[in-house]
Tab-separated table of C-alpha atoms in Angstrom:
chain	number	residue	atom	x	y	z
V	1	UNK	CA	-17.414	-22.581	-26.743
V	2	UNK	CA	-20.380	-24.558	-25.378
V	3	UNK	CA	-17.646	-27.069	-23.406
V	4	UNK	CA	-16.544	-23.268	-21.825
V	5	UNK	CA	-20.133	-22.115	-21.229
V	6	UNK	CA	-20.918	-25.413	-19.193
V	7	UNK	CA	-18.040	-24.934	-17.276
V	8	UNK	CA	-19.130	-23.626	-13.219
V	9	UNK	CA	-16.755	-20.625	-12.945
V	10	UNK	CA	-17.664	-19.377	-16.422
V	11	UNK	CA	-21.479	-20.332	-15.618
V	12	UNK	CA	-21.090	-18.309	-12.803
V	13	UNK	CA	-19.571	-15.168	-14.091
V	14	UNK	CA	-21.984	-14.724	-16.963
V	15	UNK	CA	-24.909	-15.474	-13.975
V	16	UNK	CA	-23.677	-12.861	-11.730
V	17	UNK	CA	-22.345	-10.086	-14.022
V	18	UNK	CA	-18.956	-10.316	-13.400
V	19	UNK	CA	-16.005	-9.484	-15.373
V	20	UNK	CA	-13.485	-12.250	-14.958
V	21	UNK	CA	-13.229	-13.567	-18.084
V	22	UNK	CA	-12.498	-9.939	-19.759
V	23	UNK	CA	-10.142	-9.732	-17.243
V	24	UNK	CA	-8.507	-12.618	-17.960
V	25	UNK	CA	-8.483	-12.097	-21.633
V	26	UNK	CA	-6.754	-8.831	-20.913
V	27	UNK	CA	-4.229	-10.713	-19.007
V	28	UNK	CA	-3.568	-13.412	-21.903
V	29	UNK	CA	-3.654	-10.598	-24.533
V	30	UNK	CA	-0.670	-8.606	-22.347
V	31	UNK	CA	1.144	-11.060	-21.260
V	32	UNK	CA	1.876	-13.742	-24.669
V	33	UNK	CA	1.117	-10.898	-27.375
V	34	UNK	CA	2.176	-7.855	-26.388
V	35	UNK	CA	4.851	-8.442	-23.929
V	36	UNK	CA	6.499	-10.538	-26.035
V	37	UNK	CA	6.793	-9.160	-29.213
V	38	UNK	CA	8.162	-5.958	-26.939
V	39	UNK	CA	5.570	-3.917	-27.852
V	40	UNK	CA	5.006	-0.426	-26.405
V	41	UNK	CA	1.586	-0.966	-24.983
V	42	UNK	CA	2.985	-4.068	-23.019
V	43	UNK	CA	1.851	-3.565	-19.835
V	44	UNK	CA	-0.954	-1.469	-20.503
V	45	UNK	CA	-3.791	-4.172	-20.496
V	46	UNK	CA	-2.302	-5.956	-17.292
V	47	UNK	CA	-2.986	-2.320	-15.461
V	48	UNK	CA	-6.359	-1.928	-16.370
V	49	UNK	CA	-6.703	-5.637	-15.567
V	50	UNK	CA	-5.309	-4.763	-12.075
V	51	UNK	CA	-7.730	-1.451	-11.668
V	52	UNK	CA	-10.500	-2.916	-11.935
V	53	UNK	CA	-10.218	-5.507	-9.672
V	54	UNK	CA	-6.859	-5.906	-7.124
V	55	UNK	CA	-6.134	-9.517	-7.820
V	56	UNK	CA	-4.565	-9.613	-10.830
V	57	UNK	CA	-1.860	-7.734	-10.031
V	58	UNK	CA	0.014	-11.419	-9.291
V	59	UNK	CA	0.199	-11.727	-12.506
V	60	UNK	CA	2.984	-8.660	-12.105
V	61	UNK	CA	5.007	-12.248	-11.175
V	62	UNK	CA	5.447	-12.845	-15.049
V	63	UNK	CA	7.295	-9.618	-16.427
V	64	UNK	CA	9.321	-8.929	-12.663
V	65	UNK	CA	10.639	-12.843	-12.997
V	66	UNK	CA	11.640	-12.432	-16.622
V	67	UNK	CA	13.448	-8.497	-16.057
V	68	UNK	CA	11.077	-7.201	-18.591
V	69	UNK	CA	11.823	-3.894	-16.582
V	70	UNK	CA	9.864	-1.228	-19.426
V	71	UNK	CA	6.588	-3.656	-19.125
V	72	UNK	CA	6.863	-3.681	-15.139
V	73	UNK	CA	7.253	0.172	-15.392
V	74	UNK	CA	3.987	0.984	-18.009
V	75	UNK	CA	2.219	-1.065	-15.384
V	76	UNK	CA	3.452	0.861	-12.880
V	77	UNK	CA	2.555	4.082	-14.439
V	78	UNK	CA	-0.743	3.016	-15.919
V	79	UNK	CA	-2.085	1.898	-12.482
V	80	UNK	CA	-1.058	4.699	-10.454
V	81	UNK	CA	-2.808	7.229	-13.161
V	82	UNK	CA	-6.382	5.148	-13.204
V	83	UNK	CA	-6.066	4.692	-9.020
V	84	UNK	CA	-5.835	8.022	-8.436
V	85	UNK	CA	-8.060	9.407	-11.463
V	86	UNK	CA	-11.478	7.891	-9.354
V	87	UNK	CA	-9.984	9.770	-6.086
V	88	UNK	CA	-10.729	13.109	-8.073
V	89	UNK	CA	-14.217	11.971	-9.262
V	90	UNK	CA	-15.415	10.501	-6.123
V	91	UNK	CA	-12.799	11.037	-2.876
V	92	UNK	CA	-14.571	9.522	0.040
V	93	UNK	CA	-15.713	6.382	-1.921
V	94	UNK	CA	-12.071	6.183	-2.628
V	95	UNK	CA	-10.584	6.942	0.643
V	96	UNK	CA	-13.070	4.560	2.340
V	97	UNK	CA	-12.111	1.745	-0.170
V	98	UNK	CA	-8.234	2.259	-0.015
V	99	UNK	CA	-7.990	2.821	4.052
V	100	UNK	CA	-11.073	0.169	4.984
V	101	UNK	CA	-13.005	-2.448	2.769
V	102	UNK	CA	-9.428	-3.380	1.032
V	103	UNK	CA	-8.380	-4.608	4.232
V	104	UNK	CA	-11.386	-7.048	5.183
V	105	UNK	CA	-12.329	-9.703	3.037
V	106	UNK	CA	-14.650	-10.852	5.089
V	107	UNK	CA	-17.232	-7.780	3.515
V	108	UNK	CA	-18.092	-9.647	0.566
V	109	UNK	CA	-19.308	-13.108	2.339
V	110	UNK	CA	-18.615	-15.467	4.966
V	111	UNK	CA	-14.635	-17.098	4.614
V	112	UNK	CA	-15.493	-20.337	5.141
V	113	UNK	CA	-18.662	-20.459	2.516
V	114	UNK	CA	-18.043	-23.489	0.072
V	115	UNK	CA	-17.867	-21.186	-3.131
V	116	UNK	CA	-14.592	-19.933	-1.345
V	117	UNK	CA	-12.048	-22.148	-2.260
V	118	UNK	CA	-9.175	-20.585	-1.472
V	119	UNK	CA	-6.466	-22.019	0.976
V	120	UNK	CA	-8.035	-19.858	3.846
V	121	UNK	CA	-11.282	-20.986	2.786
V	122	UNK	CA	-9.823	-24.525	3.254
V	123	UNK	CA	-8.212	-23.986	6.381
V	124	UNK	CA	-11.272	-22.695	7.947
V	125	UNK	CA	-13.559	-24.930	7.218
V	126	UNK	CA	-11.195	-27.871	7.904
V	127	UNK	CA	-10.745	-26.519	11.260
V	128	UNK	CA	-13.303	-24.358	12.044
V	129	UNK	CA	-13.616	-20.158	12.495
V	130	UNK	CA	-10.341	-18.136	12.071
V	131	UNK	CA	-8.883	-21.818	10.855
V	132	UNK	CA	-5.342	-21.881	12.141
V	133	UNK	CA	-3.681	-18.982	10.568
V	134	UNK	CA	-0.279	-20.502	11.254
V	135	UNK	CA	-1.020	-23.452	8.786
V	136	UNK	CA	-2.417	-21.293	6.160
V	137	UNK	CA	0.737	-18.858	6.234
V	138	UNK	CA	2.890	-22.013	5.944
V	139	UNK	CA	1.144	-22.865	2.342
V	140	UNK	CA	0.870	-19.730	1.231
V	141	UNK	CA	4.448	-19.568	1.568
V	142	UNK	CA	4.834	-22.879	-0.040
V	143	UNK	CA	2.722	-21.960	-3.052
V	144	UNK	CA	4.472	-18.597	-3.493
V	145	UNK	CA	7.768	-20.054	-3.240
V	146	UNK	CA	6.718	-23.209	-5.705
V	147	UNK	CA	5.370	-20.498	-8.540
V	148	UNK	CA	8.486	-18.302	-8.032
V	149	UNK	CA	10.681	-21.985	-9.045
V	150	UNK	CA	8.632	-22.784	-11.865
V	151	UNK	CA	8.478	-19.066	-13.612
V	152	UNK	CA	12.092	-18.477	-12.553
V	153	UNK	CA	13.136	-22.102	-14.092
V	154	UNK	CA	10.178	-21.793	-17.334
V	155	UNK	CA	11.450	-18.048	-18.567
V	156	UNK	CA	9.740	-18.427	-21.967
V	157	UNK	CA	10.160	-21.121	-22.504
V	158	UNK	CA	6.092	-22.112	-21.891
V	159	UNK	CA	4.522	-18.509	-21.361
V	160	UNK	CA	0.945	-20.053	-21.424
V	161	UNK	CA	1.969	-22.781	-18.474
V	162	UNK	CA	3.571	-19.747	-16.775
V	163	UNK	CA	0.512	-17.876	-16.960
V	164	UNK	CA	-1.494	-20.234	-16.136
V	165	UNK	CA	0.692	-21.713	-12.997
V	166	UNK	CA	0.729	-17.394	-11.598
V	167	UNK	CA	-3.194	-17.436	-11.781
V	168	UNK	CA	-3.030	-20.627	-10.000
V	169	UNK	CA	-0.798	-19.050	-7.095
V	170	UNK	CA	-2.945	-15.960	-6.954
V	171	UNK	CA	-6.190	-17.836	-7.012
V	172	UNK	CA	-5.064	-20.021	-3.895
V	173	UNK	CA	-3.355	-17.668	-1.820
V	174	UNK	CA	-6.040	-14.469	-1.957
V	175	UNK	CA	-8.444	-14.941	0.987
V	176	UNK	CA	-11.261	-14.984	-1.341
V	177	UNK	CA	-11.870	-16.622	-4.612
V	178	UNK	CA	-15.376	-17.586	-5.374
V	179	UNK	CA	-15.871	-20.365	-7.778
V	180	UNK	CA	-16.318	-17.710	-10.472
V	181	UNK	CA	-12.958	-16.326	-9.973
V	182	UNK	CA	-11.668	-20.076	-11.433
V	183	UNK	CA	-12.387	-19.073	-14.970
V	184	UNK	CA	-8.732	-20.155	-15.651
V	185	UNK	CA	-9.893	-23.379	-15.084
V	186	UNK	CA	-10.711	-23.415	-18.704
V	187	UNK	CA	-7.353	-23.162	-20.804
V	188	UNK	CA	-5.786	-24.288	-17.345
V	189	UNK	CA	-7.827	-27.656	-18.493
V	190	UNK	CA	-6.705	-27.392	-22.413
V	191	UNK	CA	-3.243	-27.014	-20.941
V	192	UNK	CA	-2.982	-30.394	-19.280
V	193	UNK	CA	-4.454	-32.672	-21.956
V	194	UNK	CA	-1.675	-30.808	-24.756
V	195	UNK	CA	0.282	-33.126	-26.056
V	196	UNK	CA	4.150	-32.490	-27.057
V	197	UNK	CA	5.360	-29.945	-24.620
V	198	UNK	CA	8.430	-30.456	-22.778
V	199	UNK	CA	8.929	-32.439	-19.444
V	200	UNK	CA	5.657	-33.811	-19.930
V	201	UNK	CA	6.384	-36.770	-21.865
V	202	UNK	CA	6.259	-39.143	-18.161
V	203	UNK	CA	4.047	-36.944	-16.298
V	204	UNK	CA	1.584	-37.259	-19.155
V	205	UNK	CA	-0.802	-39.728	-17.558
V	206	UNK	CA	-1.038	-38.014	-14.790
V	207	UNK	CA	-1.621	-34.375	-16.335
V	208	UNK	CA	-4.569	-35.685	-18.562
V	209	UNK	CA	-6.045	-37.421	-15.131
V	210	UNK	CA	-6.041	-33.849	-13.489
V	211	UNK	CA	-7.153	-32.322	-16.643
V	212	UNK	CA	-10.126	-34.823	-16.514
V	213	UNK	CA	-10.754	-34.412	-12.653
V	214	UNK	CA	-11.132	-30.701	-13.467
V	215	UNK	CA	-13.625	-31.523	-16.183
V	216	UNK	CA	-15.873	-33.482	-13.884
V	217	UNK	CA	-15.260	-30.547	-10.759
V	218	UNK	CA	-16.332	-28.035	-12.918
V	219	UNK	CA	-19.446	-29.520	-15.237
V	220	UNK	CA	-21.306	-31.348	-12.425
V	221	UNK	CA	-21.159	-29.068	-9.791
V	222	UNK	CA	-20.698	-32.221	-7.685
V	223	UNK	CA	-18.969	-30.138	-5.001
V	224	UNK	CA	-22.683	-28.874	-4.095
V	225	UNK	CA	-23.320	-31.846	-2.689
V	226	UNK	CA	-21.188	-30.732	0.658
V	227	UNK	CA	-23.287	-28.798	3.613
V	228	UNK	CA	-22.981	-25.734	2.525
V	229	UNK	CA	-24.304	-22.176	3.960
V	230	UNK	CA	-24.893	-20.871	7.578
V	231	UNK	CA	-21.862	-22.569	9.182
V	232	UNK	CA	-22.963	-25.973	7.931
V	233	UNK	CA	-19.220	-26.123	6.426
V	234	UNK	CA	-17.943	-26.571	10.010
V	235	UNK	CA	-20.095	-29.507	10.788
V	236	UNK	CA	-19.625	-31.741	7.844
V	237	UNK	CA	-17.884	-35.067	7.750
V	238	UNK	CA	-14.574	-35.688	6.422
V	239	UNK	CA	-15.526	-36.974	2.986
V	240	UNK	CA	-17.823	-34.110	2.835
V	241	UNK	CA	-15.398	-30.960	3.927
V	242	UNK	CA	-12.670	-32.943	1.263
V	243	UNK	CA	-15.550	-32.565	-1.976
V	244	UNK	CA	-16.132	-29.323	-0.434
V	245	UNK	CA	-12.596	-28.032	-0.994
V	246	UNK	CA	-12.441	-29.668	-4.057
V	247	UNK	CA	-10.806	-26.638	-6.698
V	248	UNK	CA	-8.457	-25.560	-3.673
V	249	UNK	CA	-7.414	-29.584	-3.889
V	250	UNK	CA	-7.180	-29.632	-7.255
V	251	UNK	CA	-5.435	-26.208	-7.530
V	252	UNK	CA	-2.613	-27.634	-5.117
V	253	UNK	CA	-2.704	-30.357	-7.350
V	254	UNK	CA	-2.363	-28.338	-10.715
V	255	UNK	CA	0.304	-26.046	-8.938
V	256	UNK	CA	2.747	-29.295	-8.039
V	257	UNK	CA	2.352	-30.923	-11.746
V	258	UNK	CA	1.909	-27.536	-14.074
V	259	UNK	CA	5.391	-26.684	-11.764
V	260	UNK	CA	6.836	-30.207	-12.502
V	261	UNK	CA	6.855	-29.769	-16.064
V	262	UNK	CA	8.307	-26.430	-16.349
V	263	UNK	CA	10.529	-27.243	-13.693
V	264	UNK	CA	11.736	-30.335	-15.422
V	265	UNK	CA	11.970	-28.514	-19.303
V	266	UNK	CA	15.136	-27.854	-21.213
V	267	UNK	CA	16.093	-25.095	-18.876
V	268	UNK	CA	15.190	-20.872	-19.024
V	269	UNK	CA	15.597	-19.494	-22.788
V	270	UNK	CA	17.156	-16.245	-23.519
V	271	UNK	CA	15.328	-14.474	-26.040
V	272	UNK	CA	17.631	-13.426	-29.159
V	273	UNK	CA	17.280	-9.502	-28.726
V	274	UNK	CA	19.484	-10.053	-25.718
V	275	UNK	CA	22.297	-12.485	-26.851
V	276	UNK	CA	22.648	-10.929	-30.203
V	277	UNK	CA	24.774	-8.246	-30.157
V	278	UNK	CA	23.477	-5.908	-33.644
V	279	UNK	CA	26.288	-6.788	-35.770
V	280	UNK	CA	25.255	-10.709	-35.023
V	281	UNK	CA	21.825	-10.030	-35.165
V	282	UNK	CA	22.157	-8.145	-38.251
V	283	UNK	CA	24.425	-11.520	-39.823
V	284	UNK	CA	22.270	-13.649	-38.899
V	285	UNK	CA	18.952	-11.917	-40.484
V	286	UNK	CA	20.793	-11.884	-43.930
């Protein structure tokens, strides 16, 4: 608890009253308790994860990947019900949300500020306003396409990694995501130094180094160091813009090795409810 308190992103969200890490407890709770054991609130969490705040509704990745169609469909159900509950309470607030501020950004700060570290965020200030939108499109294809691999290839095989490698993928290609947004950093961090998982066994040295790199990024804050604020981003050298960037590097990094592994494990499992046939299952339980 105190390693997870001196942590930036969780820091951060307990400094600014934000709700990230209930969020992301929802998520967990949904996605390797309830879904799982098939239970009939799967899916229920994940939707009021995805009310309250649009982004975790990558994490729909998970359930869509592994055809757990009734999950996919609560969600579906859930979130339309509390979206359009708030457009009886309070319409225009609603309609302006939905048909403006959704669509920009830019309205809660500045893209290229250093507590962005997104891939946008990374583009931008690596080549200046507006970035070059070609180059970010190109990896946020890349990093879609990379997560789709490793959840496709992981099934359930590791439903924590392919958690963890979905919040990765959302937090890198969503225009904005402030350093308190990273709370997954924290069992993303656990994750890596695990022992005993499969696929890891010669990638090991090199999971524990990121595990430790994230460590250092996120208890020293060292990425301050970078210009920061009022367009200073733009100006600053080329060691400077690369500590600057330094989750979004370490993200990509993550993203490659977390896919590696499950990529690289005993292939995707079936789970018994759908080999067994009842008479087998039924055999098999006696």
């Amino acid at each position: 608890m105190l390693l997870a308190a001196l942590t930036e992103p969780v820091a951060e969200t307990v400094r600014f009253g934000q709700v990230n890490l209930i969020l992301a407890g929802l998520v967990l709770v949904d996605l390797l308790v309830l879904m799982p054991r098939r239970s009939r609130a799967a899916g229920l969490l994940l939707a009021v994860a995805i009310c309250v705040k649009l982004t975790p509704a990558i994490f729909l990745l998970v359930p869509l990947v592994s055809r757990e169609w009734r999950t996919l469909a609560r969600t579906a159900v859930a979130s339309a019900v509390l979206t359009v509950v708030p457009a009886l309470v309070m319409p225009a607030s609603w309609l302006d949300f939905w048909t403006r501020a959704v669509w920009s950004p830019e309205r809660v700060g500045g893209v290229e500020f250093l507590s962005n570290q997104s891939v946008k965020g990374a583009v931008w200030r690596a080549a200046g306003p507006g970035g070059f939108p070609v180059v970010t499109a190109l990896l946020v294809v890349a990093v879609v396409l990379v997560t789709l691999l490793a959840v496709r290839r992981a099934g359930d095989r590791d439903a924590l990694g392919t958690v963890l490698i979905v919040a990765l993928c959302g937090l890198l290609v969503s225009p904005i995501s402030w350093i308190h947004h990273w709370v997954w950093t924290l069992p993303l961090m656990l994750w890596l130094v695990a022992p005993g998982r499969a696929g890891r066994s010669r990638r090991q040295p090199v999971l524990v180094g990121l595990g430790v790199a994230w460590l250092v990024a996120t208890t020293t804050r060292v990425m301050w160091l970078a210009p920061s604020g009022g367009g200073r981003e733009y100006s600053a050298s080329l060691a400077a813009k690369f500590l600057s960037d330094a989750y979004a590097v370490l993200g990509l990094a993550s993203l490659v090795a977390v896919s590696a592994v499950l990529v690289a494990g005993p292939g995707r499992n079936t789970p018994a409810h759908r080999v067994l046939t009842p008479d087998a299952a039924g055999a098999s339980s006696r």
